[in-house]
mmCIF file of C-alpha atoms in Angstrom:
data_model
loop_
_atom_site.group_PDB
_atom_site.id
_atom_site.type_symbol
_atom_site.label_atom_id
_atom_site.label_comp_id
_atom_site.label_asym_id
_atom_site.label_seq_id
_atom_site.Cartn_x
_atom_site.Cartn_y
_atom_site.Cartn_z
ATOM 1 C CA UNK A 1 118.492 89.518 72.572
ATOM 2 C CA UNK A 2 119.320 85.874 71.895
ATOM 3 C CA UNK A 3 118.659 83.383 74.696
ATOM 4 C CA UNK A 4 122.351 82.916 75.649
ATOM 5 C CA UNK A 5 122.719 86.694 75.970
ATOM 6 C CA UNK A 6 119.577 86.877 78.098
ATOM 7 C CA UNK A 7 120.847 84.203 80.470
ATOM 8 C CA UNK A 8 124.215 85.964 80.697
ATOM 9 C CA UNK A 9 122.513 89.188 81.798
ATOM 10 C CA UNK A 10 120.346 87.302 84.295
ATOM 11 C CA UNK A 11 123.441 85.698 85.834
ATOM 12 C CA UNK A 12 125.238 89.046 86.059
ATOM 13 C CA UNK A 13 122.278 90.748 87.696
ATOM 14 C CA UNK A 14 121.824 87.927 90.232
ATOM 15 C CA UNK A 15 125.462 88.349 91.215
ATOM 16 C CA UNK A 16 124.924 92.102 91.444
ATOM 17 C CA UNK A 17 121.993 91.526 93.820
ATOM 18 C CA UNK A 18 124.161 89.201 95.916
ATOM 19 C CA UNK A 19 126.831 91.899 96.158
ATOM 20 C CA UNK A 20 124.171 94.457 97.041
ATOM 21 C CA UNK A 21 122.689 92.343 99.831
ATOM 22 C CA UNK A 22 126.128 91.606 101.229
ATOM 23 C CA UNK A 23 126.785 95.307 101.762
ATOM 24 C CA UNK A 24 123.485 96.315 103.370
ATOM 25 C CA UNK A 25 122.950 96.946 107.062
ATOM 26 C CA UNK A 26 119.906 95.874 109.077
ATOM 27 C CA UNK A 27 118.062 99.145 108.510
ATOM 28 C CA UNK A 28 118.542 98.971 104.745
ATOM 29 C CA UNK A 29 117.437 95.348 104.621
ATOM 30 C CA UNK A 30 114.153 96.243 106.315
ATOM 31 C CA UNK A 31 113.494 99.256 104.071
ATOM 32 C CA UNK A 32 110.164 98.856 102.222
ATOM 33 C CA UNK A 33 110.848 97.944 98.600
ATOM 34 C CA UNK A 34 108.890 99.053 95.546
ATOM 35 C CA UNK A 35 107.249 95.630 95.611
ATOM 36 C CA UNK A 36 104.279 96.248 97.895
ATOM 37 C CA UNK A 37 104.425 94.341 101.173
ATOM 38 C CA UNK A 38 108.042 93.221 100.864
ATOM 39 C CA UNK A 39 111.124 94.831 102.328
ATOM 40 C CA UNK A 40 114.475 94.863 100.538
ATOM 41 C CA UNK A 41 115.671 91.684 102.249
ATOM 42 C CA UNK A 42 112.533 89.771 101.272
ATOM 43 C CA UNK A 43 112.942 90.739 97.624
ATOM 44 C CA UNK A 44 116.503 89.429 97.675
ATOM 45 C CA UNK A 45 115.394 86.182 99.308
ATOM 46 C CA UNK A 46 112.665 85.759 96.681
ATOM 47 C CA UNK A 47 115.190 86.150 93.856
ATOM 48 C CA UNK A 48 117.360 83.432 95.381
ATOM 49 C CA UNK A 49 114.357 81.077 95.507
ATOM 50 C CA UNK A 50 113.087 81.984 92.041
ATOM 51 C CA UNK A 51 116.451 81.222 90.451
ATOM 52 C CA UNK A 52 116.042 77.495 91.086
ATOM 53 C CA UNK A 53 112.712 76.703 92.764
ATOM 54 C CA UNK A 54 111.894 73.322 94.235
ATOM 55 C CA UNK A 55 108.852 71.781 92.552
ATOM 56 C CA UNK A 56 107.848 70.033 95.771
ATOM 57 C CA UNK A 57 108.152 73.230 97.813
ATOM 58 C CA UNK A 58 106.235 75.188 95.173
ATOM 59 C CA UNK A 59 103.360 72.703 95.176
ATOM 60 C CA UNK A 60 103.263 72.689 98.965
ATOM 61 C CA UNK A 61 103.180 76.489 99.050
ATOM 62 C CA UNK A 62 100.327 76.493 96.533
ATOM 63 C CA UNK A 63 98.352 74.017 98.626
ATOM 64 C CA UNK A 64 98.938 76.048 101.788
ATOM 65 C CA UNK A 65 97.720 79.153 99.956
ATOM 66 C CA UNK A 66 94.509 77.475 98.837
ATOM 67 C CA UNK A 67 95.569 77.443 95.209
ATOM 68 C CA UNK A 68 96.139 81.201 95.071
ATOM 69 C CA UNK A 69 99.408 81.691 93.194
ATOM 70 C CA UNK A 70 100.063 85.266 94.316
ATOM 71 C CA UNK A 71 99.537 84.355 97.959
ATOM 72 C CA UNK A 72 101.721 81.249 97.621
ATOM 73 C CA UNK A 73 104.491 83.364 96.126
ATOM 74 C CA UNK A 74 104.205 85.899 98.932
ATOM 75 C CA UNK A 75 104.295 83.290 101.677
ATOM 76 C CA UNK A 76 107.260 81.497 100.104
ATOM 77 C CA UNK A 77 109.221 84.745 99.901
ATOM 78 C CA UNK A 78 108.536 85.559 103.534
ATOM 79 C CA UNK A 79 109.703 82.107 104.607
ATOM 80 C CA UNK A 80 112.861 82.458 102.518
ATOM 81 C CA UNK A 81 113.535 85.839 104.115
ATOM 82 C CA UNK A 82 113.934 84.149 107.510
ATOM 83 C CA UNK A 83 117.256 82.761 106.329
ATOM 84 C CA UNK A 84 120.422 84.557 107.414
ATOM 85 C CA UNK A 85 121.407 87.073 104.745
ATOM 86 C CA UNK A 86 124.799 85.388 104.105
ATOM 87 C CA UNK A 87 122.919 82.220 103.154
ATOM 88 C CA UNK A 88 120.741 84.123 100.693
ATOM 89 C CA UNK A 89 123.852 85.746 99.229
ATOM 90 C CA UNK A 90 125.494 82.342 98.820
ATOM 91 C CA UNK A 91 122.396 80.901 97.130
ATOM 92 C CA UNK A 92 122.205 83.786 94.658
ATOM 93 C CA UNK A 93 125.823 83.227 93.654
ATOM 94 C CA UNK A 94 125.415 79.465 93.517
ATOM 95 C CA UNK A 95 122.294 79.732 91.358
ATOM 96 C CA UNK A 96 123.314 82.723 89.255
ATOM 97 C CA UNK A 97 123.800 80.626 86.109
ATOM 98 C CA UNK A 98 120.552 78.688 86.518
ATOM 99 C CA UNK A 99 118.552 78.547 83.300
ATOM 100 C CA UNK A 100 115.264 77.655 84.946
ATOM 101 C CA UNK A 101 112.294 79.323 83.281
ATOM 102 C CA UNK A 102 108.655 79.162 84.391
ATOM 103 C CA UNK A 103 106.265 77.281 82.086
ATOM 104 C CA UNK A 104 105.076 79.191 78.999
ATOM 105 C CA UNK A 105 107.050 82.384 79.698
ATOM 106 C CA UNK A 106 110.543 81.504 78.461
ATOM 107 C CA UNK A 107 113.899 83.116 79.361
ATOM 108 C CA UNK A 108 112.576 86.662 79.188
ATOM 109 C CA UNK A 109 110.627 85.986 82.389
ATOM 110 C CA UNK A 110 113.653 85.556 84.694
ATOM 111 C CA UNK A 111 115.270 88.519 82.943
ATOM 112 C CA UNK A 112 112.269 90.725 83.642
ATOM 113 C CA UNK A 113 112.016 89.426 87.192
ATOM 114 C CA UNK A 114 115.588 90.224 88.140
ATOM 115 C CA UNK A 115 115.560 93.627 86.403
ATOM 116 C CA UNK A 116 112.365 94.702 88.153
ATOM 117 C CA UNK A 117 113.212 93.264 91.556
ATOM 118 C CA UNK A 118 116.697 94.759 91.585
ATOM 119 C CA UNK A 119 115.040 98.126 90.986
ATOM 120 C CA UNK A 120 112.598 97.293 93.791
ATOM 121 C CA UNK A 121 115.627 97.112 96.071
ATOM 122 C CA UNK A 122 117.879 99.871 94.773
ATOM 123 C CA UNK A 123 115.414 102.701 94.147
ATOM 124 C CA UNK A 124 114.090 103.012 97.746
ATOM 125 C CA UNK A 125 117.689 102.902 99.012
ATOM 126 C CA UNK A 126 118.663 105.741 96.690
ATOM 127 C CA UNK A 127 121.257 103.585 94.931
ATOM 128 C CA UNK A 128 122.130 104.011 91.237
ATOM 129 C CA UNK A 129 120.769 101.462 88.812
ATOM 130 C CA UNK A 130 121.493 101.421 85.081
ATOM 131 C CA UNK A 131 120.931 97.949 83.632
ATOM 132 C CA UNK A 132 121.860 97.115 80.053
ATOM 133 C CA UNK A 133 119.492 99.035 77.716
ATOM 134 C CA UNK A 134 119.223 95.997 75.431
ATOM 135 C CA UNK A 135 118.046 93.936 78.414
ATOM 136 C CA UNK A 136 115.476 96.567 79.356
ATOM 137 C CA UNK A 137 114.167 96.632 75.801
ATOM 138 C CA UNK A 138 113.889 92.827 75.782
ATOM 139 C CA UNK A 139 111.942 92.928 79.045
ATOM 140 C CA UNK A 140 109.631 95.622 77.651
ATOM 141 C CA UNK A 141 108.973 93.455 74.615
ATOM 142 C CA UNK A 142 108.151 90.560 76.915
ATOM 143 C CA UNK A 143 105.619 92.451 79.053
ATOM 144 C CA UNK A 144 103.908 93.950 75.992
ATOM 145 C CA UNK A 145 103.997 91.167 73.394
ATOM 146 C CA UNK A 146 104.944 87.984 75.260
ATOM 147 C CA UNK A 147 103.096 85.970 77.857
ATOM 148 C CA UNK A 148 103.904 87.980 80.994
ATOM 149 C CA UNK A 149 102.042 85.730 83.418
ATOM 150 C CA UNK A 150 102.523 87.083 86.924
ATOM 151 C CA UNK A 151 104.000 90.358 85.670
ATOM 152 C CA UNK A 152 101.284 92.305 83.853
ATOM 153 C CA UNK A 153 97.635 91.300 84.224
ATOM 154 C CA UNK A 154 95.424 91.283 81.169
ATOM 155 C CA UNK A 155 94.060 94.733 80.320
ATOM 156 C CA UNK A 156 96.525 96.829 82.308
ATOM 157 C CA UNK A 157 98.184 98.267 79.197
ATOM 158 C CA UNK A 158 95.125 98.305 76.934
ATOM 159 C CA UNK A 159 94.613 101.701 75.291
ATOM 160 C CA UNK A 160 98.152 102.887 76.046
ATOM 161 C CA UNK A 161 101.038 103.710 73.724
ATOM 162 C CA UNK A 162 104.335 103.282 75.513
ATOM 163 C CA UNK A 163 107.319 105.287 74.272
ATOM 164 C CA UNK A 164 110.777 104.849 75.770
ATOM 165 C CA UNK A 165 112.622 108.161 75.566
ATOM 166 C CA UNK A 166 116.056 106.541 75.952
ATOM 167 C CA UNK A 167 115.483 103.590 73.622
ATOM 168 C CA UNK A 168 114.384 103.256 70.027
ATOM 169 C CA UNK A 169 111.192 101.542 71.158
ATOM 170 C CA UNK A 170 107.461 102.186 71.175
ATOM 171 C CA UNK A 171 104.475 99.904 71.489
ATOM 172 C CA UNK A 172 100.692 100.037 71.516
ATOM 173 C CA UNK A 173 98.073 102.569 70.520
ATOM 174 C CA UNK A 174 96.040 105.069 72.480
ATOM 175 C CA UNK A 175 97.020 107.415 75.307
ATOM 176 C CA UNK A 176 100.754 108.100 75.224
ATOM 177 C CA UNK A 177 102.914 107.120 78.192
ATOM 178 C CA UNK A 178 106.493 108.407 77.940
ATOM 179 C CA UNK A 179 109.537 107.753 80.078
ATOM 180 C CA UNK A 180 112.835 105.941 80.361
ATOM 181 C CA UNK A 181 112.590 102.308 79.343
ATOM 182 C CA UNK A 182 113.285 101.083 82.863
ATOM 183 C CA UNK A 183 110.629 103.352 84.338
ATOM 184 C CA UNK A 184 108.065 102.172 81.785
ATOM 185 C CA UNK A 185 108.925 98.589 82.667
ATOM 186 C CA UNK A 186 108.453 99.259 86.363
ATOM 187 C CA UNK A 187 105.074 100.969 86.041
ATOM 188 C CA UNK A 188 103.881 98.304 83.594
ATOM 189 C CA UNK A 189 104.741 95.741 86.276
ATOM 190 C CA UNK A 190 102.648 97.593 88.843
ATOM 191 C CA UNK A 191 105.171 99.829 90.627
ATOM 192 C CA UNK A 192 102.840 102.756 91.305
ATOM 193 C CA UNK A 193 105.576 104.591 93.213
ATOM 194 C CA UNK A 194 107.343 105.108 89.880
ATOM 195 C CA UNK A 195 104.417 106.863 88.177
ATOM 196 C CA UNK A 196 105.954 110.324 88.814
ATOM 197 C CA UNK A 197 108.850 109.290 86.550
ATOM 198 C CA UNK A 198 106.619 108.876 83.478
ATOM 199 C CA UNK A 199 104.469 111.415 81.701
ATOM 200 C CA UNK A 200 101.775 111.877 79.130
ATOM 201 C CA UNK A 201 97.999 111.427 79.143
ATOM 202 C CA UNK A 202 98.457 107.708 79.619
ATOM 203 C CA UNK A 203 99.906 108.288 83.093
ATOM 204 C CA UNK A 204 96.517 109.182 84.563
ATOM 205 C CA UNK A 205 94.887 106.157 82.952
ATOM 206 C CA UNK A 206 97.539 103.816 84.296
ATOM 207 C CA UNK A 207 97.356 105.452 87.725
ATOM 208 C CA UNK A 208 93.642 104.610 87.881
ATOM 209 C CA UNK A 209 94.395 100.999 86.988
ATOM 210 C CA UNK A 210 97.155 100.687 89.563
ATOM 211 C CA UNK A 211 95.148 102.256 92.363
ATOM 212 C CA UNK A 212 95.093 99.748 95.160
ATOM 213 C CA UNK A 213 97.207 97.213 93.273
ATOM 214 C CA UNK A 214 100.648 95.884 94.356
#
């Protein structure tokens, strides 16, 4: 996908998340998401912050977390989740067209983030989710051949051959891991709860690597 098309999908998915949040009740908002340690409401709040982060706030969060990026990200999301949901919804809509991209990663990073995090919210709630296949393929290309800092740690996919059964896409060499493109994306990004949706000898290898990981 070309960059303008990527940003268009990102904007559409952010608006979809805003609509989703707007229709959830308190019990649904506090449902554990696929993203370990965060409930559905926290994931939505994180997406609103990630769309247009404040450099000053990000640096302060990093300092508070002792320089640990993952911890800083977690703490920032939990603070953002204290906002009233209508405010988070408004921010998502206001920032939907933001073209902010983290250093090094490029526009495929926010695409991958919103695709994965929307699944984090919808899957535990039993809600349908069928994002654009071209967007899923672009995100898969990013996590396998790009610089997926913060998405897929080095070595997680080593020795695996990923094959998307619903897309004309394969990558890697070694133990085969088959499944829908979206499911492959989710397990590659550490969603162990989605391992039952993929198959092949590579599933056991990836399960070992994800054991105990978020």
